[in-house]
GROMACS .gro file of C-alpha atoms in nm:
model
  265
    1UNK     CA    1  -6.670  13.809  11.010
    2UNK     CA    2  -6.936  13.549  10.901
    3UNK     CA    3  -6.822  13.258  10.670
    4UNK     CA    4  -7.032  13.375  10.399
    5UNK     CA    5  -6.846  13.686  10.352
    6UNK     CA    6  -6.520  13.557  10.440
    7UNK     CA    7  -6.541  13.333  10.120
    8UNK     CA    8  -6.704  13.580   9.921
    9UNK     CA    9  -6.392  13.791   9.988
   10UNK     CA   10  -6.173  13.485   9.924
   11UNK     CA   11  -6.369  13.422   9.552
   12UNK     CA   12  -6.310  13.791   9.506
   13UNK     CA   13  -5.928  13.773   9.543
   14UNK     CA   14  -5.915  13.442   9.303
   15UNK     CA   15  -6.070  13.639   9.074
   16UNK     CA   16  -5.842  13.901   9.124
   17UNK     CA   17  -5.561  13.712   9.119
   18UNK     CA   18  -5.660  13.489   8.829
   19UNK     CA   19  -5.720  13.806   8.629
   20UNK     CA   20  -5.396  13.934   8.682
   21UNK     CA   21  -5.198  13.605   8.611
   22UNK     CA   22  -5.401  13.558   8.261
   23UNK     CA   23  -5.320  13.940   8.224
   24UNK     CA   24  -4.950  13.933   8.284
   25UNK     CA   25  -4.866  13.603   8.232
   26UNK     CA   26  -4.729  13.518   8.559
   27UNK     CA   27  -4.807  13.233   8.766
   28UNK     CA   28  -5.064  13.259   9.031
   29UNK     CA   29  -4.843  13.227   9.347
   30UNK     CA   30  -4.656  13.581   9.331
   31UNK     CA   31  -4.995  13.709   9.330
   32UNK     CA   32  -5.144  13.551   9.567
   33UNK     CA   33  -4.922  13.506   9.828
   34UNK     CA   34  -4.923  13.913   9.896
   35UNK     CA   35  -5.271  13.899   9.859
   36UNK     CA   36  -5.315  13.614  10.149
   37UNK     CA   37  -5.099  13.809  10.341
   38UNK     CA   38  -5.292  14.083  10.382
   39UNK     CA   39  -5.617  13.939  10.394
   40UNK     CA   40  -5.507  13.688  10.625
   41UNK     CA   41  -5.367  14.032  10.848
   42UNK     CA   42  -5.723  14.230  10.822
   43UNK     CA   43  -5.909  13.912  10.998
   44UNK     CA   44  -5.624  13.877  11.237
   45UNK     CA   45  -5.426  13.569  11.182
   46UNK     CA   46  -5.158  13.586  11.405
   47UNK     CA   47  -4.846  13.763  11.258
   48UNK     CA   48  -4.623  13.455  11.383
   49UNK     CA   49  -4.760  13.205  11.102
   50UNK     CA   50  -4.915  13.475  10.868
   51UNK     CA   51  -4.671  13.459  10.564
   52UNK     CA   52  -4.640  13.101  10.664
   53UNK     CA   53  -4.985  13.021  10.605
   54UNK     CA   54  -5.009  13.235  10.286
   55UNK     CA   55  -4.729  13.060  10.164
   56UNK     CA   56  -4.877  12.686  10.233
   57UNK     CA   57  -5.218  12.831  10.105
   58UNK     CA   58  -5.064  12.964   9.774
   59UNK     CA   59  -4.928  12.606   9.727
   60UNK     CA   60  -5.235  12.435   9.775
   61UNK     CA   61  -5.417  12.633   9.533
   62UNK     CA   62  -5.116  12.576   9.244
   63UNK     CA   63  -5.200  12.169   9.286
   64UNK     CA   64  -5.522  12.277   9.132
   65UNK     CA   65  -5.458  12.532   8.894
   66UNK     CA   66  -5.097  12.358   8.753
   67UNK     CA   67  -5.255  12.023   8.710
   68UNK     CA   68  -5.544  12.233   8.462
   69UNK     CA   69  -5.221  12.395   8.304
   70UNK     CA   70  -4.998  12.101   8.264
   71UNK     CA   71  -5.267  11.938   8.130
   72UNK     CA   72  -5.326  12.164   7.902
   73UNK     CA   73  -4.974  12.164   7.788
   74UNK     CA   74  -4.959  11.755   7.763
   75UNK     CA   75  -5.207  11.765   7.510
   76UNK     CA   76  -5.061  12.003   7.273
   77UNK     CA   77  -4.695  11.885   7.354
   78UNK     CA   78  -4.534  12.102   7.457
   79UNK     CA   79  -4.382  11.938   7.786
   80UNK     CA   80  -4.013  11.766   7.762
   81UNK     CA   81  -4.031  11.446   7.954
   82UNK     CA   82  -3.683  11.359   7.957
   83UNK     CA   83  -3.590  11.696   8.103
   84UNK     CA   84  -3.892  11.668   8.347
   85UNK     CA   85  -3.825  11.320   8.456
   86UNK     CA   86  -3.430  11.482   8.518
   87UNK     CA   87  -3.549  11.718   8.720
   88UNK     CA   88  -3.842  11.581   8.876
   89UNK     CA   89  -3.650  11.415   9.172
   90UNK     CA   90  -3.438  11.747   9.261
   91UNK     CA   91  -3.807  11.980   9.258
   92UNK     CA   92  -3.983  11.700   9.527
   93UNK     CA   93  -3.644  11.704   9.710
   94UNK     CA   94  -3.591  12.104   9.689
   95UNK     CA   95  -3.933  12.131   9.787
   96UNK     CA   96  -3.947  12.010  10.114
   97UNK     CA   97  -3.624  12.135  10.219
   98UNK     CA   98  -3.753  12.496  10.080
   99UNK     CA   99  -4.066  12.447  10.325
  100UNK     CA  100  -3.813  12.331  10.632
  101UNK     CA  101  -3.594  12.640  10.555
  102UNK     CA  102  -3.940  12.841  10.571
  103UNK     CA  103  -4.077  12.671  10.899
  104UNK     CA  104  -3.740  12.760  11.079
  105UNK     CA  105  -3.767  13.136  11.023
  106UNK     CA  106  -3.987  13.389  11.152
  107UNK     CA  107  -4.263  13.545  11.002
  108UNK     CA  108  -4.081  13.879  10.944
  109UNK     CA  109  -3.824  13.711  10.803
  110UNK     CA  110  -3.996  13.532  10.581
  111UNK     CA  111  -4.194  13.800  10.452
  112UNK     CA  112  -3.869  14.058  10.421
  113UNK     CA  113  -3.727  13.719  10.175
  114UNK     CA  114  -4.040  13.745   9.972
  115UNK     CA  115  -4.025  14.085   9.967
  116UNK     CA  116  -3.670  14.069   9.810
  117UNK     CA  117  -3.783  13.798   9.595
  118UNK     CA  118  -4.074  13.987   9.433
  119UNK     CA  119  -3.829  14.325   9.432
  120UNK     CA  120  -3.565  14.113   9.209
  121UNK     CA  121  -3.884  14.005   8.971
  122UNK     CA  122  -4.001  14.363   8.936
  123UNK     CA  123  -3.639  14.465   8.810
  124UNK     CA  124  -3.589  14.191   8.593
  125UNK     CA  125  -3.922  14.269   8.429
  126UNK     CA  126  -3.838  14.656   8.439
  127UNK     CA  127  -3.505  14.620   8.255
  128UNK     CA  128  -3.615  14.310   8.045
  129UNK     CA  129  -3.359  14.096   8.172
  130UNK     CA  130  -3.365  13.716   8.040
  131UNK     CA  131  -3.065  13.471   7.955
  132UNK     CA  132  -2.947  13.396   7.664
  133UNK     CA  133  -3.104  13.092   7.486
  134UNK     CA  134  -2.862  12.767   7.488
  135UNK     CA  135  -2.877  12.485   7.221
  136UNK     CA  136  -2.643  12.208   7.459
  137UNK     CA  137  -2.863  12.014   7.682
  138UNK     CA  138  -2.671  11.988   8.046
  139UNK     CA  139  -2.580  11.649   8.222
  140UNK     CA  140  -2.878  11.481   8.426
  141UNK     CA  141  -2.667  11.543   8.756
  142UNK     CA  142  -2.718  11.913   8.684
  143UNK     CA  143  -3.044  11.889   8.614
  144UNK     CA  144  -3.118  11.744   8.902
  145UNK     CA  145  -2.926  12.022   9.119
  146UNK     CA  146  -3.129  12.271   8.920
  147UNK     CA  147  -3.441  12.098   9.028
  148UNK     CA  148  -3.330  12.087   9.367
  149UNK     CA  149  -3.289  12.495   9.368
  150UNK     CA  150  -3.615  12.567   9.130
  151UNK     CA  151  -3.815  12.305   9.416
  152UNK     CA  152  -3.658  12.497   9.726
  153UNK     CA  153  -3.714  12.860   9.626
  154UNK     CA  154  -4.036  12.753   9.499
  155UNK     CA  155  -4.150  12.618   9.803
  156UNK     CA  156  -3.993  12.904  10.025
  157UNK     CA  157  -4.199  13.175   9.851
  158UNK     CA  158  -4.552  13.000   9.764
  159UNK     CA  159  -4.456  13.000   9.369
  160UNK     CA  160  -4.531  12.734   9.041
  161UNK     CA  161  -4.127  12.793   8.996
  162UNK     CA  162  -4.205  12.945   8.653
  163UNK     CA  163  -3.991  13.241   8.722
  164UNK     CA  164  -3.700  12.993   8.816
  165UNK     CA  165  -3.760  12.679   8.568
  166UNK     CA  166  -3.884  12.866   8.165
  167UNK     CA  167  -3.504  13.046   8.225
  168UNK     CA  168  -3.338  12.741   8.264
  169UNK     CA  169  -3.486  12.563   8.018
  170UNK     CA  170  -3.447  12.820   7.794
  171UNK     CA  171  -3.090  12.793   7.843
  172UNK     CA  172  -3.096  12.407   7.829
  173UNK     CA  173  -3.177  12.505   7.422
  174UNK     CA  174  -3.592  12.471   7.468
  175UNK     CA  175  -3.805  12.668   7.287
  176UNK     CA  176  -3.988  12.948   7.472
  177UNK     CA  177  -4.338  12.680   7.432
  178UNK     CA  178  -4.135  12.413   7.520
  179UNK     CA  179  -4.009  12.611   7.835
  180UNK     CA  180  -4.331  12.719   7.916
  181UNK     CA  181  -4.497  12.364   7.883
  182UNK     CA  182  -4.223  12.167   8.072
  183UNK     CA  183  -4.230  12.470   8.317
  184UNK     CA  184  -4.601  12.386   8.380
  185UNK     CA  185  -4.536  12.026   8.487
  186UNK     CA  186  -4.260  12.107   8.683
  187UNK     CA  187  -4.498  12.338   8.907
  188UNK     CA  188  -4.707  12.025   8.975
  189UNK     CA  189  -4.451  11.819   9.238
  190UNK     CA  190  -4.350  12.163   9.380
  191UNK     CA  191  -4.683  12.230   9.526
  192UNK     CA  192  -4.790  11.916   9.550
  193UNK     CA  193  -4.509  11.826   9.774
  194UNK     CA  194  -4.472  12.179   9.919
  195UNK     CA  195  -4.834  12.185  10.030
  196UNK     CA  196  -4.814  11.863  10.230
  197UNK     CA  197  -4.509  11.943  10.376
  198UNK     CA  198  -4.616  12.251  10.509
  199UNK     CA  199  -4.903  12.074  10.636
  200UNK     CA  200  -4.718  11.863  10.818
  201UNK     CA  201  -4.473  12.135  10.930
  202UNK     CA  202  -4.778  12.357  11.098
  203UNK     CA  203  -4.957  12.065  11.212
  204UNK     CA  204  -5.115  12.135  11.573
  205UNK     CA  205  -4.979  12.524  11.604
  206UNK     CA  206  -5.257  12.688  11.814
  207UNK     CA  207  -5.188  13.015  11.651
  208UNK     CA  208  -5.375  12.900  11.334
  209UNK     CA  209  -5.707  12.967  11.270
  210UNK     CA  210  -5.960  12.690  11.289
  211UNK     CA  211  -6.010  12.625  10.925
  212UNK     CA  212  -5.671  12.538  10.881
  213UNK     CA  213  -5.502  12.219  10.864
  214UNK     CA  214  -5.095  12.350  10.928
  215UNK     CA  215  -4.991  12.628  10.681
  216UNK     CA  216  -5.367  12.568  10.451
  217UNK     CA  217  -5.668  12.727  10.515
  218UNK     CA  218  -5.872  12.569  10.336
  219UNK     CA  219  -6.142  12.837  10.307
  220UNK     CA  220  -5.914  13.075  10.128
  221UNK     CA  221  -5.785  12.696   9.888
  222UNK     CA  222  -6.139  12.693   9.808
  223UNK     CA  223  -6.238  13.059   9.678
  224UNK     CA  224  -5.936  13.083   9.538
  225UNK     CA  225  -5.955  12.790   9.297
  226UNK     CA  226  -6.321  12.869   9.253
  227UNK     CA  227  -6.290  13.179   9.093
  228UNK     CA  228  -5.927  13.185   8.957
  229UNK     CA  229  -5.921  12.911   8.681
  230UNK     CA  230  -6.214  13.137   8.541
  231UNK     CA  231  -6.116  13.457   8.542
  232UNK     CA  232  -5.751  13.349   8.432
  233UNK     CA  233  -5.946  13.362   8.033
  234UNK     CA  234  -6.033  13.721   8.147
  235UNK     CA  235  -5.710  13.806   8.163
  236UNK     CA  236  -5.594  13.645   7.901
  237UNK     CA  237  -5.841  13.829   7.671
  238UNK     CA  238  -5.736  14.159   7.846
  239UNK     CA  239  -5.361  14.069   7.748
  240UNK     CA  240  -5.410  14.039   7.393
  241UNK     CA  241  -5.580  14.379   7.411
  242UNK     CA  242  -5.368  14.581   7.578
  243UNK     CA  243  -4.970  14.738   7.466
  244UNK     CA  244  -4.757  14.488   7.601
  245UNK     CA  245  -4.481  14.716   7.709
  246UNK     CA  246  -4.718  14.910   7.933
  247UNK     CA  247  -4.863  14.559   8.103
  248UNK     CA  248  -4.461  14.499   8.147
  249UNK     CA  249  -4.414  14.803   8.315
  250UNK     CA  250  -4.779  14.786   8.506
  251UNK     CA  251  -4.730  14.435   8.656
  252UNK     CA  252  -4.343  14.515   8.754
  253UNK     CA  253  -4.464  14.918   8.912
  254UNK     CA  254  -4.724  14.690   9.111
  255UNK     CA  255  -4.458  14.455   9.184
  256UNK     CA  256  -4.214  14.705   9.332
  257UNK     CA  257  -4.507  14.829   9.535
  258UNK     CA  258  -4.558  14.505   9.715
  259UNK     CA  259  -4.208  14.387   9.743
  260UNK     CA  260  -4.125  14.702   9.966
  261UNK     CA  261  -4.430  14.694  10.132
  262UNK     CA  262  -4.303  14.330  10.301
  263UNK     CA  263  -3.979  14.463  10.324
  264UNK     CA  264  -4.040  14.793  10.476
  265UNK     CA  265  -4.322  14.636  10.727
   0.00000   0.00000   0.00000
């Protein structure tokens, strides 16, 4: 496959996945982790480091795209630095213990974990699930053991840690903006760290592919961010056309779909 259409096909699934996180309102990593996966299986990565390097890849990519977002957020206000700077130590920490937990299991474990992970998403969304919101702030020491579990499966799974950190700070009494907002910044250590640590972790396997550098390939990094910050608006515009019940149930049918596909192969 030449390089020209390998990042062709890479710009196409940043678009795709861009689309689909304006559209849903998910971040980009439970998207695009799958969709690695698979494209990283049709040009025949090898299946020991193939979730692995989707995983390290998705990370990579979330530097880029939830620096734009937190940004984003920092201007309007909407991110809680006293709750960030509480939890900012136990995300960095969670983070590359998350990314040591994923380098000691296989790929087929790995994948079966995400699999669960994105099955447990696709209910929750299917049944509406979400805590109840709290008005009492908790103590910085469990802050920062919440950041250490928000950084860790965050890391383990490729994710921004949105699914993990707007329900806890919605519980910690912020509003839904401010849990969104503070959410976005909290996504920035996760992958910043988890990127480089996987980096580090997959440094010198020989059953990479030449373009990456450990668990990146930076090919995919590229395309990816090309096209997804972009098409992310498309979505967005789509959202605010579309019944939101039936994007609900759309996302979490797809969802289902590709949680028992890593689960089942």
């Amino acid at each position: 496959m030449s390089i020209v259409v390998t990042l062709l096909g890479y710009l196409a699934l940043g678009a795709a996945a861009g689309t689909m996180a304006g559209l849903f309102g998910v971040g980009g990593g439970i998207i695009i982790v799958p969709a690695l996966v698979f494209a990283f299986e049709a040009q025949g990565v090898a299946p020991e480091v193939l979730v692995h390097l989707a995983v390290g890849t998705s990370l990579a990519t979330i530097v880029v795209t939830g620096a734009s977002s937190a940004l984003g957020h920092w201007q309007k206000g909407s991110i809680h630095l006293p709750w960030f700077k509480a939890l900012l130590p136990g995300l960095a920490l969670g983070a590359i213990l998350g990314v040591f937990v994923a380098g000691s299991l296989s790929g087929t474990v790995l994948g079966s974990l995400f699999g669960g992970f994105v099955l447990l998403v696709a209910i929750k969304m299917l049944l509406g699930l979400s805590p109840k919101p709290g008005s009492t702030p908790p103590a910085t020491a469990t802050m920062s053991v919440a950041g250490v579990v928000i950084g860790a499966v965050s890391a383990l799974f490729g994710i921004g840690g949105g699914t993990l950190s707007v329900p806890w700070l919605s519980r910690c009494g912020a509003s839904m903006t401010r849990a969104v907002g503070t959410s976005s910044a909290c996504g920035l250590p996760i992958a910043l760290v988890g990127a480089g640590t996987f980096i580090v972790v997959g440094w010198g396997n020989p059953l990479l592919p030449a373009a990456a550098t450990g668990f990146v390939m930076w090919p995919a990094f590229l395309g990816i961010v090309l096209a997804s910050v972009p098409f992310a608006r498309v979505g967005v515009r789509l959202a605010h056309v579309l019944p939101g019940h039936v994007l609900r149930y759309a996302f979490a049918s797809l969802l289902l779909v590709v949680g028992l596909r890593f689960i089942v192969s």
